[in-house]
Amino acid sequence: NRWLTCRSLPPGALGRIADTVADRLRVPWFAGAVKINVSLVPPLVLLPVFLHVAALHFLLGLVILTSLPVLVLWYYYLTHRRKERTLFFLSLGLFSLGYMYYVFLQEVVPRGHVGFSQVAALTCGLILMLAALSRAKKDPGYLPIPASSDKSSHQDLPKSVRGSCNGLHGVTTSGPANSRAVNGEAKGYSRVSAEELEGVKKDWCAKCQLVRPARAGHCRLCGRCVRRLDHHCVWINSCVGEQNHQAFILALSFFMLTSVYGITLTLHTICRGRTPFVALFYCPGAYSDYSSALSFTCVWYCTIVTAGMGYILLIQLLNISYNVTEREARLALRDNTGRRLLGGLVIDTGQYNRGFLCNWGHFLSLGSSPPQHSAEDIV
């Protein structure tokens, strides 16, 4: 009625309307209606529509394939600024994989230029990537949240300790439970008194009410502290930490190999006689029929996504080679304590760098149980 009479809405009305619509969006199920996350819907609906419209004409394809990354980046900025978790990016990634595979089977394979072994290799790569992604979605190494009875013991800590949330060093205490180290880092958290903290560089998390081990960090999106926190990845809707960093790198690697292989097979089919790189920019028969146009549009969509994921993988590999996490790199830039290397692609803090081979050996041993380290090394 207010809209029809051109009267202004009361404050918060649109938010309440959106929350009500999101709550009513449910799917009937045997055990009762299942609520659907609204962020899952746009990729399922808009991606096929945009790609099919882009296949109608070259100019439409240019406009849509240029605007899609801009819209995704805008939505990422919006959710990141509001510190919101969303399933949009995970839904977009998984549905993109499924839909690209469907187009490949429906439009490319029937042309007869792709053999059974090639389809099997592409399928195996997709399965391996999903398996690694499933492992990366598991516990990244969350620190246990202290019981409510223990939180009161931290209220007497000095203000200098309670206010520190960005340090990279941890604190250890006496006793076997808290002196254990994982790859040179304290495994678990420590609860100590103010007297034991004196003279030691602290890393107190006021949110989780615990003393973090070395290289652990608090994720503001998950609301938890994570051992050896690297970053919060929106594409898996989870943190990347000590327990899932290897699976994250493996998933990115399988994705890159599978995507490049699929793009190559498709371009060899619709642009015969040209190398994949040349065919990507010059394929005269791409818009001769709708099937070829849709396949070519999907190839360009895959190329854009692959380029973005390739950049992420490159940064990750460089960080591993210098034994630095994304979180540590950001803190080093903020505090002006790191060195920019390779044109700014990597920030070397120099704190944990022990050489290329040792750094990779450290990364490959994440999550294992290495020999005991001294408290001095951990701190």
mmCIF file with all atom_site columns, C-alpha atoms in Angstrom, residues 174-333:
data_model
loop_
_atom_site.group_PDB
_atom_site.id
_atom_site.type_symbol
_atom_site.label_atom_id
_atom_site.label_alt_id
_atom_site.label_comp_id
_atom_site.label_asym_id
_atom_site.label_entity_id
_atom_site.label_seq_id
_atom_site.pdbx_PDB_ins_code
_atom_site.Cartn_x
_atom_site.Cartn_y
_atom_site.Cartn_z
_atom_site.occupancy
_atom_site.B_iso_or_equiv
_atom_site.pdbx_formal_charge
_atom_site.auth_seq_id
_atom_site.auth_comp_id
_atom_site.auth_asym_id
_atom_site.auth_atom_id
_atom_site.pdbx_PDB_model_num
ATOM 1   C CA . SER A 1 174 ? 54.263 -25.929 31.320  1.00 0.00 ? 174 SER A CA 1
ATOM 2   C CA . GLY A 1 175 ? 52.838 -29.411 31.091  1.00 0.00 ? 175 GLY A CA 1
ATOM 3   C CA . PRO A 1 176 ? 52.779 -32.023 28.318  1.00 0.00 ? 176 PRO A CA 1
ATOM 4   C CA . ALA A 1 177 ? 49.357 -31.062 26.981  1.00 0.00 ? 177 ALA A CA 1
ATOM 5   C CA . ASN A 1 178 ? 50.354 -27.557 25.959  1.00 0.00 ? 178 ASN A CA 1
ATOM 6   C CA . SER A 1 179 ? 54.027 -28.008 25.103  1.00 0.00 ? 179 SER A CA 1
ATOM 7   C CA . ARG A 1 180 ? 53.395 -30.145 22.048  1.00 0.00 ? 180 ARG A CA 1
ATOM 8   C CA . ALA A 1 181 ? 54.290 -28.619 18.666  1.00 0.00 ? 181 ALA A CA 1
ATOM 9   C CA . VAL A 1 182 ? 53.103 -29.268 15.177  1.00 0.00 ? 182 VAL A CA 1
ATOM 10  C CA . ASN A 1 183 ? 55.651 -28.393 12.463  1.00 0.00 ? 183 ASN A CA 1
ATOM 11  C CA . GLY A 1 184 ? 57.287 -25.870 14.751  1.00 0.00 ? 184 GLY A CA 1
ATOM 12  C CA . GLU A 1 185 ? 53.962 -24.481 15.927  1.00 0.00 ? 185 GLU A CA 1
ATOM 13  C CA . ALA A 1 186 ? 52.073 -25.028 19.158  1.00 0.00 ? 186 ALA A CA 1
ATOM 14  C CA . LYS A 1 187 ? 49.203 -27.432 18.637  1.00 0.00 ? 187 LYS A CA 1
ATOM 15  C CA . GLY A 1 188 ? 46.071 -26.374 20.470  1.00 0.00 ? 188 GLY A CA 1
ATOM 16  C CA . TYR A 1 189 ? 45.611 -23.344 22.677  1.00 0.00 ? 189 TYR A CA 1
ATOM 17  C CA . SER A 1 190 ? 46.954 -22.345 26.060  1.00 0.00 ? 190 SER A CA 1
ATOM 18  C CA . ARG A 1 191 ? 45.146 -21.029 29.106  1.00 0.00 ? 191 ARG A CA 1
ATOM 19  C CA . VAL A 1 192 ? 47.529 -19.337 31.477  1.00 0.00 ? 192 VAL A CA 1
ATOM 20  C CA . SER A 1 193 ? 47.454 -16.863 34.314  1.00 0.00 ? 193 SER A CA 1
ATOM 21  C CA . ALA A 1 194 ? 48.639 -13.294 34.095  1.00 0.00 ? 194 ALA A CA 1
ATOM 22  C CA . GLU A 1 195 ? 51.791 -14.114 36.052  1.00 0.00 ? 195 GLU A CA 1
ATOM 23  C CA . GLU A 1 196 ? 52.869 -16.742 33.501  1.00 0.00 ? 196 GLU A CA 1
ATOM 24  C CA . LEU A 1 197 ? 52.353 -14.303 30.618  1.00 0.00 ? 197 LEU A CA 1
ATOM 25  C CA . GLU A 1 198 ? 54.707 -11.653 31.913  1.00 0.00 ? 198 GLU A CA 1
ATOM 26  C CA . GLY A 1 199 ? 57.796 -11.146 29.741  1.00 0.00 ? 199 GLY A CA 1
ATOM 27  C CA . VAL A 1 200 ? 56.454 -13.229 26.855  1.00 0.00 ? 200 VAL A CA 1
ATOM 28  C CA . LYS A 1 201 ? 55.066 -11.899 23.567  1.00 0.00 ? 201 LYS A CA 1
ATOM 29  C CA . LYS A 1 202 ? 51.353 -12.708 23.712  1.00 0.00 ? 202 LYS A CA 1
ATOM 30  C CA . ASP A 1 203 ? 48.701 -13.447 21.156  1.00 0.00 ? 203 ASP A CA 1
ATOM 31  C CA . TRP A 1 204 ? 45.455 -13.171 23.050  1.00 0.00 ? 204 TRP A CA 1
ATOM 32  C CA . CYS A 1 205 ? 42.195 -13.480 21.091  1.00 0.00 ? 205 CYS A CA 1
ATOM 33  C CA . ALA A 1 206 ? 39.518 -11.431 22.772  1.00 0.00 ? 206 ALA A CA 1
ATOM 34  C CA . LYS A 1 207 ? 36.812 -12.994 20.585  1.00 0.00 ? 207 LYS A CA 1
ATOM 35  C CA . CYS A 1 208 ? 37.525 -16.656 21.397  1.00 0.00 ? 208 CYS A CA 1
ATOM 36  C CA . GLN A 1 209 ? 38.933 -15.908 24.875  1.00 0.00 ? 209 GLN A CA 1
ATOM 37  C CA . LEU A 1 210 ? 42.090 -17.975 24.422  1.00 0.00 ? 210 LEU A CA 1
ATOM 38  C CA . VAL A 1 211 ? 45.826 -17.619 23.872  1.00 0.00 ? 211 VAL A CA 1
ATOM 39  C CA . ARG A 1 212 ? 46.604 -18.659 20.328  1.00 0.00 ? 212 ARG A CA 1
ATOM 40  C CA . PRO A 1 213 ? 49.591 -20.784 19.306  1.00 0.00 ? 213 PRO A CA 1
ATOM 41  C CA . ALA A 1 214 ? 52.146 -19.511 16.830  1.00 0.00 ? 214 ALA A CA 1
ATOM 42  C CA . ARG A 1 215 ? 50.820 -18.538 13.372  1.00 0.00 ? 215 ARG A CA 1
ATOM 43  C CA . ALA A 1 216 ? 47.194 -19.101 14.394  1.00 0.00 ? 216 ALA A CA 1
ATOM 44  C CA . GLY A 1 217 ? 44.660 -16.411 13.590  1.00 0.00 ? 217 GLY A CA 1
ATOM 45  C CA . HIS A 1 218 ? 41.040 -15.441 14.125  1.00 0.00 ? 218 HIS A CA 1
ATOM 46  C CA . CYS A 1 219 ? 38.699 -15.543 11.125  1.00 0.00 ? 219 CYS A CA 1
ATOM 47  C CA . ARG A 1 220 ? 36.113 -12.809 11.400  1.00 0.00 ? 220 ARG A CA 1
ATOM 48  C CA . LEU A 1 221 ? 33.750 -14.618 9.002   1.00 0.00 ? 221 LEU A CA 1
ATOM 49  C CA . CYS A 1 222 ? 33.825 -18.006 10.733  1.00 0.00 ? 222 CYS A CA 1
ATOM 50  C CA . GLY A 1 223 ? 34.157 -16.510 14.195  1.00 0.00 ? 223 GLY A CA 1
ATOM 51  C CA . ARG A 1 224 ? 36.832 -19.061 15.177  1.00 0.00 ? 224 ARG A CA 1
ATOM 52  C CA . CYS A 1 225 ? 40.585 -19.197 15.607  1.00 0.00 ? 225 CYS A CA 1
ATOM 53  C CA . VAL A 1 226 ? 42.409 -21.482 13.164  1.00 0.00 ? 226 VAL A CA 1
ATOM 54  C CA . ARG A 1 227 ? 45.851 -23.039 13.457  1.00 0.00 ? 227 ARG A CA 1
ATOM 55  C CA . ARG A 1 228 ? 48.240 -21.628 10.824  1.00 0.00 ? 228 ARG A CA 1
ATOM 56  C CA . LEU A 1 229 ? 45.446 -19.578 9.285   1.00 0.00 ? 229 LEU A CA 1
ATOM 57  C CA . ASP A 1 230 ? 46.156 -18.727 5.651   1.00 0.00 ? 230 ASP A CA 1
ATOM 58  C CA . HIS A 1 231 ? 42.924 -17.027 4.587   1.00 0.00 ? 231 HIS A CA 1
ATOM 59  C CA . HIS A 1 232 ? 39.165 -17.451 4.373   1.00 0.00 ? 232 HIS A CA 1
ATOM 60  C CA . CYS A 1 233 ? 38.307 -18.732 0.901   1.00 0.00 ? 233 CYS A CA 1
ATOM 61  C CA . VAL A 1 234 ? 34.863 -17.762 -0.362  1.00 0.00 ? 234 VAL A CA 1
ATOM 62  C CA . TRP A 1 235 ? 35.024 -20.462 -3.067  1.00 0.00 ? 235 TRP A CA 1
ATOM 63  C CA . ILE A 1 236 ? 34.905 -23.218 -0.450  1.00 0.00 ? 236 ILE A CA 1
ATOM 64  C CA . ASN A 1 237 ? 33.045 -21.111 2.150   1.00 0.00 ? 237 ASN A CA 1
ATOM 65  C CA . SER A 1 238 ? 35.617 -22.065 4.768   1.00 0.00 ? 238 SER A CA 1
ATOM 66  C CA . CYS A 1 239 ? 39.010 -21.138 6.135   1.00 0.00 ? 239 CYS A CA 1
ATOM 67  C CA . VAL A 1 240 ? 42.257 -22.516 4.752   1.00 0.00 ? 240 VAL A CA 1
ATOM 68  C CA . GLY A 1 241 ? 44.429 -23.604 7.642   1.00 0.00 ? 241 GLY A CA 1
ATOM 69  C CA . GLU A 1 242 ? 46.821 -26.232 8.876   1.00 0.00 ? 242 GLU A CA 1
ATOM 70  C CA . GLN A 1 243 ? 44.528 -29.219 8.362   1.00 0.00 ? 243 GLN A CA 1
ATOM 71  C CA . ASN A 1 244 ? 43.139 -28.483 4.875   1.00 0.00 ? 244 ASN A CA 1
ATOM 72  C CA . HIS A 1 245 ? 45.807 -26.382 3.145   1.00 0.00 ? 245 HIS A CA 1
ATOM 73  C CA . GLN A 1 246 ? 47.235 -29.364 1.290   1.00 0.00 ? 246 GLN A CA 1
ATOM 74  C CA . ALA A 1 247 ? 43.778 -30.433 0.063   1.00 0.00 ? 247 ALA A CA 1
ATOM 75  C CA . PHE A 1 248 ? 43.087 -26.846 -1.043  1.00 0.00 ? 248 PHE A CA 1
ATOM 76  C CA . ILE A 1 249 ? 46.249 -26.774 -3.183  1.00 0.00 ? 249 ILE A CA 1
ATOM 77  C CA . LEU A 1 250 ? 45.406 -30.218 -4.555  1.00 0.00 ? 250 LEU A CA 1
ATOM 78  C CA . ALA A 1 251 ? 41.875 -29.113 -5.515  1.00 0.00 ? 251 ALA A CA 1
ATOM 79  C CA . LEU A 1 252 ? 43.232 -26.029 -7.305  1.00 0.00 ? 252 LEU A CA 1
ATOM 80  C CA . SER A 1 253 ? 45.809 -28.122 -9.163  1.00 0.00 ? 253 SER A CA 1
ATOM 81  C CA . PHE A 1 254 ? 43.268 -30.716 -10.325 1.00 0.00 ? 254 PHE A CA 1
ATOM 82  C CA . PHE A 1 255 ? 40.926 -27.922 -11.400 1.00 0.00 ? 255 PHE A CA 1
ATOM 83  C CA . MET A 1 256 ? 43.630 -26.245 -13.487 1.00 0.00 ? 256 MET A CA 1
ATOM 84  C CA . LEU A 1 257 ? 44.630 -29.484 -15.236 1.00 0.00 ? 257 LEU A CA 1
ATOM 85  C CA . THR A 1 258 ? 41.038 -30.561 -15.891 1.00 0.00 ? 258 THR A CA 1
ATOM 86  C CA . SER A 1 259 ? 39.909 -27.147 -17.084 1.00 0.00 ? 259 SER A CA 1
ATOM 87  C CA . VAL A 1 260 ? 42.836 -26.630 -19.469 1.00 0.00 ? 260 VAL A CA 1
ATOM 88  C CA . TYR A 1 261 ? 42.336 -30.142 -20.850 1.00 0.00 ? 261 TYR A CA 1
ATOM 89  C CA . GLY A 1 262 ? 38.605 -29.564 -21.399 1.00 0.00 ? 262 GLY A CA 1
ATOM 90  C CA . ILE A 1 263 ? 39.218 -26.202 -23.079 1.00 0.00 ? 263 ILE A CA 1
ATOM 91  C CA . THR A 1 264 ? 41.798 -27.789 -25.397 1.00 0.00 ? 264 THR A CA 1
ATOM 92  C CA . LEU A 1 265 ? 39.471 -30.641 -26.400 1.00 0.00 ? 265 LEU A CA 1
ATOM 93  C CA . THR A 1 266 ? 36.607 -28.244 -27.122 1.00 0.00 ? 266 THR A CA 1
ATOM 94  C CA . LEU A 1 267 ? 38.695 -25.856 -29.221 1.00 0.00 ? 267 LEU A CA 1
ATOM 95  C CA . HIS A 1 268 ? 40.175 -28.744 -31.209 1.00 0.00 ? 268 HIS A CA 1
ATOM 96  C CA . THR A 1 269 ? 36.603 -29.826 -31.989 1.00 0.00 ? 269 THR A CA 1
ATOM 97  C CA . ILE A 1 270 ? 34.944 -26.544 -32.977 1.00 0.00 ? 270 ILE A CA 1
ATOM 98  C CA . CYS A 1 271 ? 38.045 -24.880 -34.493 1.00 0.00 ? 271 CYS A CA 1
ATOM 99  C CA . ARG A 1 272 ? 39.743 -27.623 -36.482 1.00 0.00 ? 272 ARG A CA 1
ATOM 100 C CA . GLY A 1 273 ? 43.281 -27.007 -37.723 1.00 0.00 ? 273 GLY A CA 1
ATOM 101 C CA . ARG A 1 274 ? 44.171 -24.256 -35.231 1.00 0.00 ? 274 ARG A CA 1
ATOM 102 C CA . THR A 1 275 ? 46.158 -24.331 -32.038 1.00 0.00 ? 275 THR A CA 1
ATOM 103 C CA . PRO A 1 276 ? 44.089 -23.719 -28.864 1.00 0.00 ? 276 PRO A CA 1
ATOM 104 C CA . PHE A 1 277 ? 45.657 -20.310 -28.205 1.00 0.00 ? 277 PHE A CA 1
ATOM 105 C CA . VAL A 1 278 ? 44.979 -19.061 -31.748 1.00 0.00 ? 278 VAL A CA 1
ATOM 106 C CA . ALA A 1 279 ? 41.487 -20.603 -31.809 1.00 0.00 ? 279 ALA A CA 1
ATOM 107 C CA . LEU A 1 280 ? 40.603 -18.818 -28.591 1.00 0.00 ? 280 LEU A CA 1
ATOM 108 C CA . PHE A 1 281 ? 40.978 -15.443 -30.320 1.00 0.00 ? 281 PHE A CA 1
ATOM 109 C CA . TYR A 1 282 ? 40.260 -16.370 -33.946 1.00 0.00 ? 282 TYR A CA 1
ATOM 110 C CA . CYS A 1 283 ? 37.701 -19.048 -34.726 1.00 0.00 ? 283 CYS A CA 1
ATOM 111 C CA . PRO A 1 284 ? 35.715 -18.027 -37.858 1.00 0.00 ? 284 PRO A CA 1
ATOM 112 C CA . GLY A 1 285 ? 33.197 -20.875 -37.678 1.00 0.00 ? 285 GLY A CA 1
ATOM 113 C CA . ALA A 1 286 ? 32.374 -20.455 -34.004 1.00 0.00 ? 286 ALA A CA 1
ATOM 114 C CA . TYR A 1 287 ? 29.077 -18.647 -34.635 1.00 0.00 ? 287 TYR A CA 1
ATOM 115 C CA . SER A 1 288 ? 28.055 -20.611 -37.733 1.00 0.00 ? 288 SER A CA 1
ATOM 116 C CA . ASP A 1 289 ? 25.551 -22.618 -35.657 1.00 0.00 ? 289 ASP A CA 1
ATOM 117 C CA . TYR A 1 290 ? 24.132 -22.264 -32.178 1.00 0.00 ? 290 TYR A CA 1
ATOM 118 C CA . SER A 1 291 ? 25.830 -25.405 -30.850 1.00 0.00 ? 291 SER A CA 1
ATOM 119 C CA . SER A 1 292 ? 29.292 -24.143 -31.804 1.00 0.00 ? 292 SER A CA 1
ATOM 120 C CA . ALA A 1 293 ? 28.487 -20.681 -30.466 1.00 0.00 ? 293 ALA A CA 1
ATOM 121 C CA . LEU A 1 294 ? 27.392 -22.076 -27.081 1.00 0.00 ? 294 LEU A CA 1
ATOM 122 C CA . SER A 1 295 ? 30.504 -24.260 -26.867 1.00 0.00 ? 295 SER A CA 1
ATOM 123 C CA . PHE A 1 296 ? 32.764 -21.336 -27.767 1.00 0.00 ? 296 PHE A CA 1
ATOM 124 C CA . THR A 1 297 ? 31.043 -19.103 -25.199 1.00 0.00 ? 297 THR A CA 1
ATOM 125 C CA . CYS A 1 298 ? 31.513 -21.743 -22.507 1.00 0.00 ? 298 CYS A CA 1
ATOM 126 C CA . VAL A 1 299 ? 35.187 -22.039 -23.483 1.00 0.00 ? 299 VAL A CA 1
ATOM 127 C CA . TRP A 1 300 ? 35.685 -18.333 -22.901 1.00 0.00 ? 300 TRP A CA 1
ATOM 128 C CA . TYR A 1 301 ? 33.802 -18.521 -19.597 1.00 0.00 ? 301 TYR A CA 1
ATOM 129 C CA . CYS A 1 302 ? 36.055 -21.400 -18.509 1.00 0.00 ? 302 CYS A CA 1
ATOM 130 C CA . THR A 1 303 ? 39.124 -19.452 -19.626 1.00 0.00 ? 303 THR A CA 1
ATOM 131 C CA . ILE A 1 304 ? 38.189 -16.448 -17.477 1.00 0.00 ? 304 ILE A CA 1
ATOM 132 C CA . VAL A 1 305 ? 37.538 -18.638 -14.418 1.00 0.00 ? 305 VAL A CA 1
ATOM 133 C CA . THR A 1 306 ? 40.720 -20.655 -15.028 1.00 0.00 ? 306 THR A CA 1
ATOM 134 C CA . ALA A 1 307 ? 42.806 -17.490 -15.279 1.00 0.00 ? 307 ALA A CA 1
ATOM 135 C CA . GLY A 1 308 ? 41.457 -16.305 -11.922 1.00 0.00 ? 308 GLY A CA 1
ATOM 136 C CA . MET A 1 309 ? 42.055 -19.660 -10.237 1.00 0.00 ? 309 MET A CA 1
ATOM 137 C CA . GLY A 1 310 ? 45.491 -19.880 -11.837 1.00 0.00 ? 310 GLY A CA 1
ATOM 138 C CA . TYR A 1 311 ? 46.444 -16.565 -10.246 1.00 0.00 ? 311 TYR A CA 1
ATOM 139 C CA . ILE A 1 312 ? 45.271 -17.821 -6.838  1.00 0.00 ? 312 ILE A CA 1
ATOM 140 C CA . LEU A 1 313 ? 47.279 -21.042 -7.279  1.00 0.00 ? 313 LEU A CA 1
ATOM 141 C CA . LEU A 1 314 ? 50.380 -19.096 -8.320  1.00 0.00 ? 314 LEU A CA 1
ATOM 142 C CA . ILE A 1 315 ? 50.219 -16.895 -5.207  1.00 0.00 ? 315 ILE A CA 1
ATOM 143 C CA . GLN A 1 316 ? 49.706 -19.963 -3.025  1.00 0.00 ? 316 GLN A CA 1
ATOM 144 C CA . LEU A 1 317 ? 52.699 -21.782 -4.507  1.00 0.00 ? 317 LEU A CA 1
ATOM 145 C CA . LEU A 1 318 ? 54.927 -18.721 -4.069  1.00 0.00 ? 318 LEU A CA 1
ATOM 146 C CA . ASN A 1 319 ? 53.783 -18.282 -0.470  1.00 0.00 ? 319 ASN A CA 1
ATOM 147 C CA . ILE A 1 320 ? 54.537 -21.924 0.275   1.00 0.00 ? 320 ILE A CA 1
ATOM 148 C CA . SER A 1 321 ? 57.990 -21.560 -1.275  1.00 0.00 ? 321 SER A CA 1
ATOM 149 C CA . TYR A 1 322 ? 58.728 -18.702 1.150   1.00 0.00 ? 322 TYR A CA 1
ATOM 150 C CA . ASN A 1 323 ? 56.800 -20.283 4.052   1.00 0.00 ? 323 ASN A CA 1
ATOM 151 C CA . VAL A 1 324 ? 54.455 -17.362 4.524   1.00 0.00 ? 324 VAL A CA 1
ATOM 152 C CA . THR A 1 325 ? 50.654 -17.322 4.795   1.00 0.00 ? 325 THR A CA 1
ATOM 153 C CA . GLU A 1 326 ? 48.282 -14.796 3.278   1.00 0.00 ? 326 GLU A CA 1
ATOM 154 C CA . ARG A 1 327 ? 47.435 -13.523 6.739   1.00 0.00 ? 327 ARG A CA 1
ATOM 155 C CA . GLU A 1 328 ? 51.090 -13.021 7.625   1.00 0.00 ? 328 GLU A CA 1
ATOM 156 C CA . ALA A 1 329 ? 51.674 -11.243 4.306   1.00 0.00 ? 329 ALA A CA 1
ATOM 157 C CA . ARG A 1 330 ? 48.818 -8.811  4.990   1.00 0.00 ? 330 ARG A CA 1
ATOM 158 C CA . LEU A 1 331 ? 50.093 -8.098  8.502   1.00 0.00 ? 331 LEU A CA 1
ATOM 159 C CA . ALA A 1 332 ? 53.618 -7.590  7.177   1.00 0.00 ? 332 ALA A CA 1
ATOM 160 C CA . LEU A 1 333 ? 52.346 -5.074  4.607   1.00 0.00 ? 333 LEU A CA 1
#
